Amino acid sequence: MKLLDAFRRFDDKLLRSRPVLWVLGVHIYIPLVVVISIILTLIGATYSLSPLPRWSDYRDFYASTNLIMVLPTITLAILFIIRQVKFNSKRIHTSLPYTYSFRTFLYYIAVFAFITAMPMAANVGAFLRAELELNDETYSQDREILDNGYAHMYRLKNAVDNGEVYEYDYDRYNDPRRYTMYKYNLTRDSIIFFRSSMSSYYGNGQLDTISLEQARQEIRDFRAIAIKYGARFEHKSEDEIIRTNCFAPKVYLRNSKDDHVAYNHIGFNDDFQRAINYNEHYEVYNGPFFVGDIYFWKYYLLIALGIAVLLIVLCSVRIAHFGWAMLISALQPTVFGILFALLEFALPNFHNDEETFILILLILFTSLAIFVAFFSNFKSTFRKAYAISLHIYVPFIVPMFMALIRDLRDCCSRRYAEVHCECVELLTNEAFREVVVIASVASALLATWVFGRFYRKIYINPQSR
């Protein structure tokens, strides 16, 4: 109760001294999101990595945590939106939100970024713990040694339709039986075998011939490293292992009850496979659900930007005008799609100039929206709704124009091989995607800054009504 009373006193004091911050709920939502995120991060960090868990179990735990947090996250976002609409709409003719429009927009981006990312906090905790306990560089070095020696330690049999076993032909590289090959050469001073990878038995590997001494060394190196990952070995010499491998049956009758294992010298193989599997997934994905990958966050946080744009518009205009704008925003792409489909059916060579027609339609629809919003004599409500829809469209229109213009100027494509223009690749596809994302974000920020002043003019100035 004392804590609640203290919060009420602070809430009242903030309302009197900093009404803008009070309306934005800085004292409510930021502490709440921070506390929840810290709790989830600690929960994620408590998942034991000793011994390393099965990756599927590890993944399912955090998938369940993310799923559980979906409803609280949506609820918190809705409560925040309701508060902003409630108080800003009551102050539509005063300093809120127009005086602080752009700063409020940046605040919305920050809040929605934290709210939408909140379910991932447990994954972040797991990632931080794994970063402290695992070493990617060490595993990469160990993995190379383990891959070199794996074929000496473990092998699956090959299925046959009858009991006949054929002699292997070393030169027949397309023979599927080569996957199980492990035998002495004619002089018995080397072995011929198929090198297999730990992660994909049939996907990676090749036939190889090495000396017995090299084979012994690979087995010694494998055992020395594999112990770190949970493997246990019987007291067998390297020559015993090689001899067992060469004479072990390497085929089984299809649909038989055979265990399909030609030889297995790795004790506690499940523990070893589980540890390797975990490290493989962690190395490829850079942590659970990509939370350590900046590429993931770059696109994930675009969600926060999109919601923030809609909310700042909703808080800056009248509800009726916003409703009409959303209707226009939905209808224009629909009409665009209908016209595009009609052109596709009406024009026989439409596919050859598809990008050109899309660009023309996009220019026409954008020009129409600009004309109706700023230069027409239509009803005031209709013009304002079109202006609002333009604000919403801008972050989408700019990337679309960039993509279409680049596609039309693509002289490096075989599609435009007959066009007499020089192939100059200024940006790779990856670099172009980066530029498009930056342009989309920049256009959203610029549009919000410009339209914030436009909204202030048409809603504060009585002559513009």
mmCIF file with all atom_site columns, C-alpha atoms in Angstrom, residues 32-104:
data_model
loop_
_atom_site.group_PDB
_atom_site.id
_atom_site.type_symbol
_atom_site.label_atom_id
_atom_site.label_alt_id
_atom_site.label_comp_id
_atom_site.label_asym_id
_atom_site.label_entity_id
_atom_site.label_seq_id
_atom_site.pdbx_PDB_ins_code
_atom_site.Cartn_x
_atom_site.Cartn_y
_atom_site.Cartn_z
_atom_site.occupancy
_atom_site.B_iso_or_equiv
_atom_site.pdbx_formal_charge
_atom_site.auth_seq_id
_atom_site.auth_comp_id
_atom_site.auth_asym_id
_atom_site.auth_atom_id
_atom_site.pdbx_PDB_model_num
ATOM 1  C CA . LEU A 1 32  ? 6.689  -1.340  -16.464 1.00 0.00 ? 32  LEU A CA 1
ATOM 2  C CA . VAL A 1 33  ? 8.362  -2.509  -19.682 1.00 0.00 ? 33  VAL A CA 1
ATOM 3  C CA . VAL A 1 34  ? 11.819 -2.321  -18.094 1.00 0.00 ? 34  VAL A CA 1
ATOM 4  C CA . VAL A 1 35  ? 10.779 -4.380  -15.043 1.00 0.00 ? 35  VAL A CA 1
ATOM 5  C CA . ILE A 1 36  ? 9.025  -7.047  -17.154 1.00 0.00 ? 36  ILE A CA 1
ATOM 6  C CA . SER A 1 37  ? 11.975 -7.233  -19.537 1.00 0.00 ? 37  SER A CA 1
ATOM 7  C CA . ILE A 1 38  ? 14.450 -7.667  -16.666 1.00 0.00 ? 38  ILE A CA 1
ATOM 8  C CA . ILE A 1 39  ? 12.337 -10.467 -15.169 1.00 0.00 ? 39  ILE A CA 1
ATOM 9  C CA . LEU A 1 40  ? 12.082 -12.247 -18.523 1.00 0.00 ? 40  LEU A CA 1
ATOM 10 C CA . THR A 1 41  ? 15.806 -11.798 -19.150 1.00 0.00 ? 41  THR A CA 1
ATOM 11 C CA . LEU A 1 42  ? 16.592 -13.404 -15.797 1.00 0.00 ? 42  LEU A CA 1
ATOM 12 C CA . ILE A 1 43  ? 14.195 -16.277 -16.585 1.00 0.00 ? 43  ILE A CA 1
ATOM 13 C CA . GLY A 1 44  ? 15.961 -16.841 -19.879 1.00 0.00 ? 44  GLY A CA 1
ATOM 14 C CA . ALA A 1 45  ? 19.363 -16.777 -18.239 1.00 0.00 ? 45  ALA A CA 1
ATOM 15 C CA . THR A 1 46  ? 18.386 -19.486 -15.720 1.00 0.00 ? 46  THR A CA 1
ATOM 16 C CA . TYR A 1 47  ? 18.094 -22.232 -18.360 1.00 0.00 ? 47  TYR A CA 1
ATOM 17 C CA . SER A 1 48  ? 20.946 -24.581 -17.567 1.00 0.00 ? 48  SER A CA 1
ATOM 18 C CA . LEU A 1 49  ? 23.590 -25.221 -20.230 1.00 0.00 ? 49  LEU A CA 1
ATOM 19 C CA . SER A 1 50  ? 25.439 -27.867 -18.255 1.00 0.00 ? 50  SER A CA 1
ATOM 20 C CA . PRO A 1 51  ? 25.123 -30.325 -19.857 1.00 0.00 ? 51  PRO A CA 1
ATOM 21 C CA . LEU A 1 52  ? 24.071 -28.753 -23.117 1.00 0.00 ? 52  LEU A CA 1
ATOM 22 C CA . PRO A 1 53  ? 20.359 -29.392 -23.713 1.00 0.00 ? 53  PRO A CA 1
ATOM 23 C CA . ARG A 1 54  ? 18.719 -30.859 -26.775 1.00 0.00 ? 54  ARG A CA 1
ATOM 24 C CA . TRP A 1 55  ? 18.238 -27.942 -29.163 1.00 0.00 ? 55  TRP A CA 1
ATOM 25 C CA . SER A 1 56  ? 14.576 -28.772 -29.832 1.00 0.00 ? 56  SER A CA 1
ATOM 26 C CA . ASP A 1 57  ? 13.803 -28.653 -26.091 1.00 0.00 ? 57  ASP A CA 1
ATOM 27 C CA . TYR A 1 58  ? 15.756 -25.432 -25.730 1.00 0.00 ? 58  TYR A CA 1
ATOM 28 C CA . ARG A 1 59  ? 13.938 -23.866 -28.679 1.00 0.00 ? 59  ARG A CA 1
ATOM 29 C CA . ASP A 1 60  ? 10.508 -25.019 -27.483 1.00 0.00 ? 60  ASP A CA 1
ATOM 30 C CA . PHE A 1 61  ? 11.067 -23.478 -24.045 1.00 0.00 ? 61  PHE A CA 1
ATOM 31 C CA . TYR A 1 62  ? 11.658 -20.024 -25.495 1.00 0.00 ? 62  TYR A CA 1
ATOM 32 C CA . ALA A 1 63  ? 8.954  -20.434 -28.120 1.00 0.00 ? 63  ALA A CA 1
ATOM 33 C CA . SER A 1 64  ? 6.511  -21.141 -25.275 1.00 0.00 ? 64  SER A CA 1
ATOM 34 C CA . THR A 1 65  ? 7.785  -18.115 -23.340 1.00 0.00 ? 65  THR A CA 1
ATOM 35 C CA . ASN A 1 66  ? 7.302  -15.900 -26.399 1.00 0.00 ? 66  ASN A CA 1
ATOM 36 C CA . LEU A 1 67  ? 3.803  -17.300 -26.934 1.00 0.00 ? 67  LEU A CA 1
ATOM 37 C CA . ILE A 1 68  ? 2.820  -16.700 -23.311 1.00 0.00 ? 68  ILE A CA 1
ATOM 38 C CA . MET A 1 69  ? 3.978  -13.090 -23.572 1.00 0.00 ? 69  MET A CA 1
ATOM 39 C CA . VAL A 1 70  ? 1.944  -12.315 -26.712 1.00 0.00 ? 70  VAL A CA 1
ATOM 40 C CA . LEU A 1 71  ? -1.290 -11.474 -24.840 1.00 0.00 ? 71  LEU A CA 1
ATOM 41 C CA . PRO A 1 72  ? 0.361  -9.269  -22.161 1.00 0.00 ? 72  PRO A CA 1
ATOM 42 C CA . THR A 1 73  ? 2.297  -7.472  -24.912 1.00 0.00 ? 73  THR A CA 1
ATOM 43 C CA . ILE A 1 74  ? -0.826 -6.794  -26.978 1.00 0.00 ? 74  ILE A CA 1
ATOM 44 C CA . THR A 1 75  ? -2.702 -5.685  -23.849 1.00 0.00 ? 75  THR A CA 1
ATOM 45 C CA . LEU A 1 76  ? 0.051  -3.270  -22.850 1.00 0.00 ? 76  LEU A CA 1
ATOM 46 C CA . ALA A 1 77  ? 0.236  -1.827  -26.362 1.00 0.00 ? 77  ALA A CA 1
ATOM 47 C CA . ILE A 1 78  ? -3.554 -1.334  -26.484 1.00 0.00 ? 78  ILE A CA 1
ATOM 48 C CA . LEU A 1 79  ? -3.595 0.372   -23.064 1.00 0.00 ? 79  LEU A CA 1
ATOM 49 C CA . PHE A 1 80  ? -0.827 2.706   -24.192 1.00 0.00 ? 80  PHE A CA 1
ATOM 50 C CA . ILE A 1 81  ? -2.688 3.568   -27.415 1.00 0.00 ? 81  ILE A CA 1
ATOM 51 C CA . ILE A 1 82  ? -5.950 4.173   -25.506 1.00 0.00 ? 82  ILE A CA 1
ATOM 52 C CA . ARG A 1 83  ? -4.205 6.563   -23.114 1.00 0.00 ? 83  ARG A CA 1
ATOM 53 C CA . GLN A 1 84  ? -2.631 8.559   -25.938 1.00 0.00 ? 84  GLN A CA 1
ATOM 54 C CA . VAL A 1 85  ? -5.862 8.854   -27.918 1.00 0.00 ? 85  VAL A CA 1
ATOM 55 C CA . LYS A 1 86  ? -7.895 9.678   -24.830 1.00 0.00 ? 86  LYS A CA 1
ATOM 56 C CA . PHE A 1 87  ? -5.782 12.569  -23.599 1.00 0.00 ? 87  PHE A CA 1
ATOM 57 C CA . ASN A 1 88  ? -4.503 13.931  -26.911 1.00 0.00 ? 88  ASN A CA 1
ATOM 58 C CA . SER A 1 89  ? -7.958 14.063  -28.433 1.00 0.00 ? 89  SER A CA 1
ATOM 59 C CA . LYS A 1 90  ? -9.159 16.145  -25.478 1.00 0.00 ? 90  LYS A CA 1
ATOM 60 C CA . ARG A 1 91  ? -6.352 18.616  -26.110 1.00 0.00 ? 91  ARG A CA 1
ATOM 61 C CA . ILE A 1 92  ? -6.754 18.752  -29.884 1.00 0.00 ? 92  ILE A CA 1
ATOM 62 C CA . HIS A 1 93  ? -6.788 22.588  -29.914 1.00 0.00 ? 93  HIS A CA 1
ATOM 63 C CA . THR A 1 94  ? -4.012 23.160  -27.393 1.00 0.00 ? 94  THR A CA 1
ATOM 64 C CA . SER A 1 95  ? -0.311 22.364  -27.198 1.00 0.00 ? 95  SER A CA 1
ATOM 65 C CA . LEU A 1 96  ? -0.853 18.618  -27.361 1.00 0.00 ? 96  LEU A CA 1
ATOM 66 C CA . PRO A 1 97  ? 0.115  17.044  -29.626 1.00 0.00 ? 97  PRO A CA 1
ATOM 67 C CA . TYR A 1 98  ? 1.140  19.775  -32.069 1.00 0.00 ? 98  TYR A CA 1
ATOM 68 C CA . THR A 1 99  ? 3.812  21.634  -30.117 1.00 0.00 ? 99  THR A CA 1
ATOM 69 C CA . TYR A 1 100 ? 5.635  18.399  -29.328 1.00 0.00 ? 100 TYR A CA 1
ATOM 70 C CA . SER A 1 101 ? 4.544  16.394  -32.357 1.00 0.00 ? 101 SER A CA 1
ATOM 71 C CA . PHE A 1 102 ? 7.906  15.084  -33.605 1.00 0.00 ? 102 PHE A CA 1
ATOM 72 C CA . ARG A 1 103 ? 9.339  14.454  -30.134 1.00 0.00 ? 103 ARG A CA 1
ATOM 73 C CA . THR A 1 104 ? 6.163  12.616  -29.249 1.00 0.00 ? 104 THR A CA 1
#
